[in-house]
XYZ file of C-alpha atoms in Angstrom:
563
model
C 44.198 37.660 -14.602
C 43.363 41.395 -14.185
C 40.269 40.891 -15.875
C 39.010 37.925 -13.665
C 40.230 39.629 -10.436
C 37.834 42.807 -11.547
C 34.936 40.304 -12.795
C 34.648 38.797 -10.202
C 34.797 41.949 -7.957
C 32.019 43.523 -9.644
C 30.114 40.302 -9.005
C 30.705 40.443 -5.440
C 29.396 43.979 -5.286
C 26.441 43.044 -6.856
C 25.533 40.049 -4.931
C 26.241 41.790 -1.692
C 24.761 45.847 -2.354
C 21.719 46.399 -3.929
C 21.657 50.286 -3.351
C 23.150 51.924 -6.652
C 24.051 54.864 -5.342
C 26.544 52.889 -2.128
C 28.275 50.567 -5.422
C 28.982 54.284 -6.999
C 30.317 55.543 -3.964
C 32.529 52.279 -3.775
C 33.857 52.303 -7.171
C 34.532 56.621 -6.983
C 36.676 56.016 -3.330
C 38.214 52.877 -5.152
C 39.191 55.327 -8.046
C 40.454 57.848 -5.546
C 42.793 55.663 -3.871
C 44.645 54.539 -7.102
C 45.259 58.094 -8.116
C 46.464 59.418 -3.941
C 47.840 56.024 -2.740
C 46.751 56.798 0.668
C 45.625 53.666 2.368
C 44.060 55.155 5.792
C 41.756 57.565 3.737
C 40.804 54.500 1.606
C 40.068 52.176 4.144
C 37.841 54.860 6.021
C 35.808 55.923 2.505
C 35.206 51.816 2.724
C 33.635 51.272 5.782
C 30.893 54.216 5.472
C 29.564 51.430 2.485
C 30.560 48.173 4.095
C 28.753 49.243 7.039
C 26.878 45.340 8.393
C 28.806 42.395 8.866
C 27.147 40.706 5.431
C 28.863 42.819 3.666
C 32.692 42.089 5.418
C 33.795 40.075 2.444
C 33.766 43.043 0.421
C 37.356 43.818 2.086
C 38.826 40.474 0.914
C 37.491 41.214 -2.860
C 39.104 44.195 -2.651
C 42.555 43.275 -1.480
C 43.467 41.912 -4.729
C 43.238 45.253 -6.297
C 45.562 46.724 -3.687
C 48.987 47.068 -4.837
C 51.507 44.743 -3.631
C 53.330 47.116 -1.406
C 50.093 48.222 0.386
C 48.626 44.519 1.247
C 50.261 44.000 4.563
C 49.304 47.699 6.003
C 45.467 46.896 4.146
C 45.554 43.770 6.137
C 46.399 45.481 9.548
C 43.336 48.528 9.150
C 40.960 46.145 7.886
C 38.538 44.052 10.471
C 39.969 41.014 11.068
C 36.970 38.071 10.698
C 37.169 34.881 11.350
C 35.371 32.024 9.904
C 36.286 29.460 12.959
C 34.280 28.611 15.663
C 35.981 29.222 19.394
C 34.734 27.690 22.406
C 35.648 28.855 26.096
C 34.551 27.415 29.451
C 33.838 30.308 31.611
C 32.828 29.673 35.700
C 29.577 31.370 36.484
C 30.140 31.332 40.259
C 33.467 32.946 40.057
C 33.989 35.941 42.402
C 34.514 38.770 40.142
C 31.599 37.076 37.358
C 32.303 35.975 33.637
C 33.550 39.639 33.014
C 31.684 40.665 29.721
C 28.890 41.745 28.750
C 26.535 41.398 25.973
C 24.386 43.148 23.177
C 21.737 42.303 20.535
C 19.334 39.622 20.318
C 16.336 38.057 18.053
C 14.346 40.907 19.603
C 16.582 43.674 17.727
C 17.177 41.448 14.640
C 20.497 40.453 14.968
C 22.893 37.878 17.106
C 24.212 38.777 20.726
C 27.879 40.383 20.591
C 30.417 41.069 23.245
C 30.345 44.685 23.889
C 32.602 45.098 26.684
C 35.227 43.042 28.985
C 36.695 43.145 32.141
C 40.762 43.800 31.576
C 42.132 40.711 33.400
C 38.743 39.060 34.071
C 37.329 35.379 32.991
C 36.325 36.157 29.375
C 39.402 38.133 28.933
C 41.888 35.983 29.973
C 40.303 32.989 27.672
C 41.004 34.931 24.496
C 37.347 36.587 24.002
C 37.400 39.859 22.269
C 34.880 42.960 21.921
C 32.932 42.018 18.553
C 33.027 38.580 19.114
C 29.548 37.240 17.800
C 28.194 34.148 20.500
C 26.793 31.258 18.258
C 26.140 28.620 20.878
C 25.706 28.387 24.904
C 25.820 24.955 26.379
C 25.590 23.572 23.255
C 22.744 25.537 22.332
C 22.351 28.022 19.234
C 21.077 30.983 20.364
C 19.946 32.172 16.805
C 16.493 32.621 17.485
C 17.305 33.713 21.391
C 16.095 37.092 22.676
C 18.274 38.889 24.782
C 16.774 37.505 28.247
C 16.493 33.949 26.917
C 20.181 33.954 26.156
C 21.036 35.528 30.228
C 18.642 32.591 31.743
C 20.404 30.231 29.545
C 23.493 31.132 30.792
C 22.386 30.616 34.429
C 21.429 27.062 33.907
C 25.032 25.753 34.519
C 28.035 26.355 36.724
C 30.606 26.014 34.097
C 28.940 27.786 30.726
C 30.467 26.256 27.676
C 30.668 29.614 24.780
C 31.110 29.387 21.365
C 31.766 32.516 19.408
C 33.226 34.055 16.332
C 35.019 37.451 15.471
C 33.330 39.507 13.328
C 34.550 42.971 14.197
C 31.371 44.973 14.557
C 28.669 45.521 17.058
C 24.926 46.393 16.617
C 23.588 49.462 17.516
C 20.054 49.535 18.951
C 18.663 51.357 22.018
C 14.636 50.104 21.187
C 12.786 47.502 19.089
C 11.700 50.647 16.940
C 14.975 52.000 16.140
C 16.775 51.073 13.237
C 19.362 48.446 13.538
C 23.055 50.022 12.467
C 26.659 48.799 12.764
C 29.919 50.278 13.862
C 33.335 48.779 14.064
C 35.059 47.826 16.842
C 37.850 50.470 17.085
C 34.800 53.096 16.383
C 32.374 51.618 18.903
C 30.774 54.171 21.667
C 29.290 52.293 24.327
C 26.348 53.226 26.570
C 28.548 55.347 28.946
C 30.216 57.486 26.148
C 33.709 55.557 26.720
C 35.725 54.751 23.954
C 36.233 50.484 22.825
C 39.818 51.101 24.528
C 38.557 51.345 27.848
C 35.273 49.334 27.503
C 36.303 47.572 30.790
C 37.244 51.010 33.156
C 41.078 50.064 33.229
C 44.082 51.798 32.699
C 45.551 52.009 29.008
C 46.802 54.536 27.217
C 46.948 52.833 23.764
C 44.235 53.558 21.376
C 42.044 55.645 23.455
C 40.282 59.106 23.747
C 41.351 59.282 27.158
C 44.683 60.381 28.207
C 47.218 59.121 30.847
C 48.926 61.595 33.245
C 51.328 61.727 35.912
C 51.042 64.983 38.877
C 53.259 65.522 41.676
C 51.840 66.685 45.070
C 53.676 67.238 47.988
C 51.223 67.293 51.266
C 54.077 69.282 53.952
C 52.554 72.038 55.309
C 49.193 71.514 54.077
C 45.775 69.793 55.418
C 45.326 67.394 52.641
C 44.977 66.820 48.782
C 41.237 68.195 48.917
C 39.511 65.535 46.979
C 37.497 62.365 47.367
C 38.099 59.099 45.943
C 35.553 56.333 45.323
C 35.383 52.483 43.879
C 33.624 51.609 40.780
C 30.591 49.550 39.993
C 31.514 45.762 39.357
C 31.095 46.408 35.206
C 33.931 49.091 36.041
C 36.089 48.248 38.262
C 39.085 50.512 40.057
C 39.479 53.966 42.287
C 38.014 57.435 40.749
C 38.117 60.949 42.058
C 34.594 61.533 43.107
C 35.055 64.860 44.234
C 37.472 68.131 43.808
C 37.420 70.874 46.153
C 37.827 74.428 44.535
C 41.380 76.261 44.974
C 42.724 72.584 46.853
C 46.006 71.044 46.133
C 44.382 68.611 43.570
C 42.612 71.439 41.881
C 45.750 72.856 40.744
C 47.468 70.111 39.922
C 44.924 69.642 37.164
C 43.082 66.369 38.879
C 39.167 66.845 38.106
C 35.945 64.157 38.530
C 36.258 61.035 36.826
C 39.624 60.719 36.868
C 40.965 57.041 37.396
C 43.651 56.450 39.648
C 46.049 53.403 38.542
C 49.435 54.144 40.347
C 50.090 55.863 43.044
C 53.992 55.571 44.232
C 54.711 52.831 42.122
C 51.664 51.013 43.503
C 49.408 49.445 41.353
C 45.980 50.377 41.999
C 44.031 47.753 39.334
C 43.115 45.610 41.735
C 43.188 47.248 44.852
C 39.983 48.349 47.197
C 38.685 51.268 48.789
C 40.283 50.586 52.275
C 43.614 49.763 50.803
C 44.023 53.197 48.066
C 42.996 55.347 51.431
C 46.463 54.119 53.236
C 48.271 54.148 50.398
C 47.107 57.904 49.309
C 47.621 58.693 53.368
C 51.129 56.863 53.493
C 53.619 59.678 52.239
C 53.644 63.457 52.190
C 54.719 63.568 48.484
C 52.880 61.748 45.971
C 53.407 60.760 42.658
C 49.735 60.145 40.799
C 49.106 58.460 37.416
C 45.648 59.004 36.450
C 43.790 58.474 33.038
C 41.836 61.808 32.696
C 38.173 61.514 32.083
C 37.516 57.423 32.579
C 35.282 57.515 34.865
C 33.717 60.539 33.750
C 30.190 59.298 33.351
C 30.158 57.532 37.116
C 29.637 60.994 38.370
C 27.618 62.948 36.065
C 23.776 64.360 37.301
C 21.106 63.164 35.121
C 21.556 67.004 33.194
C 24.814 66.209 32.393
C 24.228 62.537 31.546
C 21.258 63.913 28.929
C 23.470 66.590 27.424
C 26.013 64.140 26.668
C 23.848 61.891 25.414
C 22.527 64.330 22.776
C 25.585 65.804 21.794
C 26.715 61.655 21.056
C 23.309 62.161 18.996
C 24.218 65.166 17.067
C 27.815 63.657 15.370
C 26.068 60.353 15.204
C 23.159 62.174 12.911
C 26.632 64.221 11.116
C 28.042 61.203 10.359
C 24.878 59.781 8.717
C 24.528 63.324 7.163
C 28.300 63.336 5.961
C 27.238 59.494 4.840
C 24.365 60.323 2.654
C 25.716 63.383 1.506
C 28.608 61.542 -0.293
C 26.725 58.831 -1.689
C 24.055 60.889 -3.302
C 26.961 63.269 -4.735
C 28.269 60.627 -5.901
C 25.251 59.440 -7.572
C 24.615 63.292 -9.070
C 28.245 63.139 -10.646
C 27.716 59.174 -11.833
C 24.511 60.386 -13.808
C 25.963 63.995 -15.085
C 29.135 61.387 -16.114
C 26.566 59.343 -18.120
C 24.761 61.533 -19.250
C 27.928 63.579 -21.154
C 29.047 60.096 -22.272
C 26.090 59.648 -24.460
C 26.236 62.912 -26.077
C 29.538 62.373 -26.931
C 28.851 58.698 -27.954
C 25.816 60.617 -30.203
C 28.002 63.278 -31.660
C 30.823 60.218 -32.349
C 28.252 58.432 -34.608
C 27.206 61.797 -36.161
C 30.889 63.076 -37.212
C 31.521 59.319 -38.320
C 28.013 59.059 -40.807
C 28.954 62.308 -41.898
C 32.466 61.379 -42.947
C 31.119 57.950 -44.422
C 28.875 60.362 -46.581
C 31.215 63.331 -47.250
C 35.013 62.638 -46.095
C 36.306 64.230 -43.014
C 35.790 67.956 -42.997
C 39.008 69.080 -42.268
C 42.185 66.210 -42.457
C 44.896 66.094 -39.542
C 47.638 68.494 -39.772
C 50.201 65.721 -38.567
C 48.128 62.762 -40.269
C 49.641 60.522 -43.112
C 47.221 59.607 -45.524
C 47.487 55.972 -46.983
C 45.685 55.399 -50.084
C 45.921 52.289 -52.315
C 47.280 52.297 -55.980
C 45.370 51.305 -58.949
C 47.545 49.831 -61.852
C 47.010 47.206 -64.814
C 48.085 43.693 -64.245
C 51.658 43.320 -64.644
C 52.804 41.159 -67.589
C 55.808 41.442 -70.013
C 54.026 41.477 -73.074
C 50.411 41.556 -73.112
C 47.903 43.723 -71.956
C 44.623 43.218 -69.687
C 40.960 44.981 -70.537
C 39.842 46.452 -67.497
C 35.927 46.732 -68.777
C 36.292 50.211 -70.101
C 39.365 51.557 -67.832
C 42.467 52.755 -70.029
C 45.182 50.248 -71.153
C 48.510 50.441 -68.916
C 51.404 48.419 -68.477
C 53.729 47.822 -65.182
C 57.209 45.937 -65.992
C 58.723 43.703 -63.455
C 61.158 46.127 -62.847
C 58.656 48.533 -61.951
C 57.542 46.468 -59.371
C 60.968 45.817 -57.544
C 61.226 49.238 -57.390
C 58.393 49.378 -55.486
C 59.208 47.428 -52.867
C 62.832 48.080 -52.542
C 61.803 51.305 -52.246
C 59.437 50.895 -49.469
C 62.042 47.902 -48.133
C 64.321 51.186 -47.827
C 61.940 53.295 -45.778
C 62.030 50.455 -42.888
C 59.539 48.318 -44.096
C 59.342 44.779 -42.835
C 57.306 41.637 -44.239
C 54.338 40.005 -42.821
C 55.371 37.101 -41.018
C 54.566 34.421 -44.005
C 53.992 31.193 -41.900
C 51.794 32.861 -39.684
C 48.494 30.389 -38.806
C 45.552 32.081 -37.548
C 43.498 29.403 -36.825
C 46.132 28.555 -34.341
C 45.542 32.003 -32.357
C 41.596 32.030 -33.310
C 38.449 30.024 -33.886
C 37.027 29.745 -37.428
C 34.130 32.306 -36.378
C 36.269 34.993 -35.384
C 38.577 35.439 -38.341
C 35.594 34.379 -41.067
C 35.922 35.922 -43.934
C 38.280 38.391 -42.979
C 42.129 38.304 -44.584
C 44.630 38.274 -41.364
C 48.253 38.682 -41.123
C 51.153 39.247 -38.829
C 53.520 42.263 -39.277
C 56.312 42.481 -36.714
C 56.962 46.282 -36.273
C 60.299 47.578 -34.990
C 60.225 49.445 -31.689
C 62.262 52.899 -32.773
C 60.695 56.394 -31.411
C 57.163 56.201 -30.832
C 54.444 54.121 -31.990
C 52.063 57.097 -33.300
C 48.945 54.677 -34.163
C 45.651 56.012 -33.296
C 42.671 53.555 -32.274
C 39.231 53.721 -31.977
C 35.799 51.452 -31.690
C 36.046 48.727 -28.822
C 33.151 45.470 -28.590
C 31.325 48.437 -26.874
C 30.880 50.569 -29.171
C 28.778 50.965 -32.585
C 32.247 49.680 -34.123
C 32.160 46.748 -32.149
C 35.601 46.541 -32.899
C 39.236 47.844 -32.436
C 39.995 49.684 -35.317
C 42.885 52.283 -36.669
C 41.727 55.431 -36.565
C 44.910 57.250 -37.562
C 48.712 56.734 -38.679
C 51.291 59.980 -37.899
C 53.692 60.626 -40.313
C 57.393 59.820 -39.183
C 56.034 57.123 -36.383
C 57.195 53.339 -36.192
C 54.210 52.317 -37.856
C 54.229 54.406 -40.635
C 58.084 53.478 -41.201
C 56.848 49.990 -41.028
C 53.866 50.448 -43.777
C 51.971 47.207 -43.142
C 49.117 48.527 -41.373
C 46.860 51.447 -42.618
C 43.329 53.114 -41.273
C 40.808 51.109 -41.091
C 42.717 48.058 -40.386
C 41.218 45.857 -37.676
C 43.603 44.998 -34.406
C 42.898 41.737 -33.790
C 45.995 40.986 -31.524
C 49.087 42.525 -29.700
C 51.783 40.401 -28.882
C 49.434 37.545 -28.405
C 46.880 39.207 -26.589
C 43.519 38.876 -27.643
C 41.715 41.922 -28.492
C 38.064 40.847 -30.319
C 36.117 41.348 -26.961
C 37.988 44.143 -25.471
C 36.924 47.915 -24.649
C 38.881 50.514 -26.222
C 40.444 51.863 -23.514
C 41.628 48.243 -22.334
C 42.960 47.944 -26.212
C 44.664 51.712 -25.329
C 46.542 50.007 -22.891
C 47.711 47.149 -23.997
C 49.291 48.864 -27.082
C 51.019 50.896 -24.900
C 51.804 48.103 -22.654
C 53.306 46.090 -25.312
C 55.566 49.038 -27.014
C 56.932 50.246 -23.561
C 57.917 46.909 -22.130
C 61.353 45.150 -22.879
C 62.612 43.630 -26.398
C 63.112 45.314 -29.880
C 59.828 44.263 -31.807
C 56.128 44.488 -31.351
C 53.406 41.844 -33.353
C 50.510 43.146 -34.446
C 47.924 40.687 -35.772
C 45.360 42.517 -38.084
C 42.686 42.137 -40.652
C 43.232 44.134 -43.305
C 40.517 46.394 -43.980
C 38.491 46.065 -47.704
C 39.038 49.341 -50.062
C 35.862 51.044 -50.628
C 34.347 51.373 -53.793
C 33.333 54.649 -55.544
C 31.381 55.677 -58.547
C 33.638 58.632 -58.947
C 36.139 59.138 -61.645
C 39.550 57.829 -62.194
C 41.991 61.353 -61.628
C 43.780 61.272 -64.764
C 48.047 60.594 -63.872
C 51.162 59.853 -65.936
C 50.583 56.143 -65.287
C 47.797 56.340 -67.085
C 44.892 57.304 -69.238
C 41.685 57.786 -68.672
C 38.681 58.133 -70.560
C 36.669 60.832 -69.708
C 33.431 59.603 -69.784
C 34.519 56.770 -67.911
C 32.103 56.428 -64.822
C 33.378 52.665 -63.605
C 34.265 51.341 -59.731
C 37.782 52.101 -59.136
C 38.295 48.507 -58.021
C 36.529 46.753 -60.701
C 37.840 43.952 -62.154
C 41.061 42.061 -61.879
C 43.842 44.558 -61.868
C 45.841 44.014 -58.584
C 45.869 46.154 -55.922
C 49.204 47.807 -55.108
C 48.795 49.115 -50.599
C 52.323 50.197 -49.590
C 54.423 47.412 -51.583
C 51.982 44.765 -51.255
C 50.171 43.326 -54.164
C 46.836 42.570 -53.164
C 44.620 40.469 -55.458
C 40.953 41.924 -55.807
């Protein structure tokens, strides 16, 4: 299941980024997050590379690989997209307009998107959000629309029929020449510098740059508040201070330009005009003011101000990009230093191994058991068997029991007799190759060492080492060089070696008493070097002939194996 869930990840990334360095970048942050656990950081790191709305899906491939416990909060800080169509009848006569507006166009290559709305107007109040991508106007699709064909369009009818769908993200464009980019909703600057919280000019404190705040004036004995108030444009709608006299009442109370006005006494001031804020501002001699500092900031700026702001939006726009690139090309450097140190090693691994193939291991394992076979005659009661020029010898019955009750006593169990392979493999996978089933019980550690993986220039999960005093060792069916073909009925012929890593240790650590190993047992070399004379038996000197020549069986840790 893991497996598929990744595969098809991996495919996704594929299909959807071509840039090498960006799928780096998303596999490092994806790395990061399983070793910190902390989701926010994540989810940020993501949307620098998931950074257009073709590549949104990339957040639903990736949920799968986000633990259990996390999936809800992933859910709530991803974009929420929406693969419905919604239609709204909007009235293009009303009073206070349709109470949106819109961005994009076949002119800047890409759809038109809602960029802003009206708190409380027409599009609001039908369920339209910022990021909502329009797909069809009076039954129209506007797909290959500029921007001015889609407004005209929209002023051929009194009611205007809109269908749109929530993607999330709005395009970024000032000019045909400029490059098109993306940002998400909850990171969208519009043209006036204001935050996607107050897109629409109104009071709300939630989610927002600017900040609510609540004074206290009392006018007795003084000529007035000493500041000017004025209405906003129809695209932002509600009462701003316009003006602040130096050393007034409203100076030191902290109120500055651009501040919005929404309650004054407990009265709401959303909806109210001009006329109507003057009497209420002029009806008491104390005053309690909520304002939202800064909201109307940009209303009253000089075209100075208005161009400094503008450039200093410019400046973390370009750090951001900077930041961007910065991290993906890192990330790149460290992916191709990572590579490059994996196929030295990979070089110096086939280098240590030809050597020992040639010469034996330079130096064996302090803590390492090793497991050699026995050589002895063919046992029989009274004859003996020629082994082509090897000395005479003789192994009674008894002998043998002794053998294996011996090794019996150190822990050993059997191979599982009625083991079938074929029913656990095809025909091509096992051919020629002699596998059994050994149970091994789970006391202490493990201590098996494995190496190789379909990978490598193994191409195969192999055992690289046994330690003395570990279950397997106790156990005695399995030796180095043996071939791990299975663990507790998990397939290992195609896996990596880090995936057959953790299976093993999977397998021992979970629940129950026993693990199954399904192996091939790995062939004994042959040698042309000569038989080590031993009590057992004799040897001629001279004698120059393959250790396993022959028919004398083959005695491997109280199995008799038939060469």
């Amino acid at each position: 299941m893991e497996r598929r869930v990744a595969r098809e990840f991996r495919h996704k990334v594929n299909l959807l980024i071509d840039n090498e360095a960006e799928k780096d970048y998303l596999y490092d942050v994806l790395r990061m997050y399983h070793q910190s656990m902390n989701l926010p950081v994540l989810v940020g790191d993501l949307k620098l590379v998931i950074n257009e709305p073709s590549r949104l899906p990339l957040f639903d491939a990736i949920r799968p690989l986000i633990p259990l416990k996390h999936q809800v909060e992933y859910d709530q800080l991803t974009p929420k997209r929406s693969r419905k169509l919604k239609e709204v009848r909007l009235d293009r006569l009303h009073p206070e307009g349709l109470g949106l507006s819109v961005r994009g166009g076949v002119e800047f290559s890409c759809g038109l998107f809602i960029s802003q709305l009206v708190k409380g107007g027409q599009a609001d109040n039908v369920g339209l959000q910022v990021g909502d991508e329009i797909v069809r106007i009076n039954g129209y699709s506007i797909s290959s629309c500029t921007h001015e064909e889609v407004i005209n369009l929209i002023r051929t009818k009194k009611i205007v029929s809109i269908k749109v769908r929530h993607i999330g993200m709005i395009p970024v464009k000032s000019s045909a020449d400029e490059p098109l980019k993306w940002q998400y909703v909850d990171q969208f600057v519009s043209e006036s510098g204001e935050a996607k919280g107050s897109v629409a000019g109104l009071a709300s404190s939630g989610g927002r740059d600017n900040k609510e705040k609540k004074v206290f004036i009392s006018l007795i004995g003084t000529k007035g508040m000493g500041c000017s108030i004025s209405s906003g444009p129809t695209q932002k709608p509600g009462i701003f201070i316009s003006n602040v006299k130096p050393g007034s009442l409203s100076a030191e109370v902290g109120l500055e330009v651009g501040d919005q006005i929404v309650e004054v006494n407990g009265v709401d001031f959303s909806n109210v005009d001009h006329k109507e804020a003057v009497r209420v501002l002029k009806s008491s001699r104390t005053l309690t003011i909520t304002v939202v500092a800064g909201a109307g900031k940009e209303l009253f700026m000089t075209e100075d101000e208005r161009q400094r702001e503008a450039r200093l939006r410019e400046q973390e726009r370009q750090e951001l990009m900077h930041q961007k690139r910065l991290a993906l090309e890192t990330n790149k450097i460290i992916k191709e230093q990572q590579e490059k140190e994996r196929l030295i090693t990979a070089e110096e691994e086939k280098f240590k191994k030809e050597w020992e193939e040639d010469w034996g291991p330079k130096e064996p394992p302090k803590s390492l058991k090793t497991v050699t076979a026995e050589v002895h005659s063919a046992p029989h009661s009274k004859h003996k068997k020629d082994l082509k020029g090897v000395a005479h010898d003789q192994l009674d019955t008894d002998d043998t029991d002794e053998v294996t009750m011996k090794q019996d006593r150190k822990g050993f169990q059997k191979y599982v007799e009625d083991f079938d392979p074929y029913s656990m493999f095809t025909p091509e996978q096992i051919m020629g190759k002699d596998v059994r089933l050994l149970r091994i019980k789970k006391e202490g550690s493990l201590d098996l060492a494995v190496e190789g993986g379909i990978d490598s220039p193994i191409g195969k999960i192999v055992v690289s080492a046994i330690y003395e005093g570990g279950a397997a060792d106790k156990h005695g069916g399995i030796v180095k060089g043996d071939e791990i073909l299975a663990v507790n009925g998990k397939i290992l012929i195609d896996s990596r070696l880090a995936e057959a890593q953790a299976t093993l240790a999977k397998a021992w650590n979970m629940g129950g008493d026993w693990i199954d190993l399904v192996i091939a047992v790995s062939p004994p070399k042959e040698y042309d070097d000569e038989i080590p004379t031993n009590p057992s038996s004799t040897v001629s000197p001279n004698t120059h002939k393959k250790v396993f020549e022959g028919s004398a069986p083959v005695y491997r840790q109280g199995y008799l194996l038939q060469l």
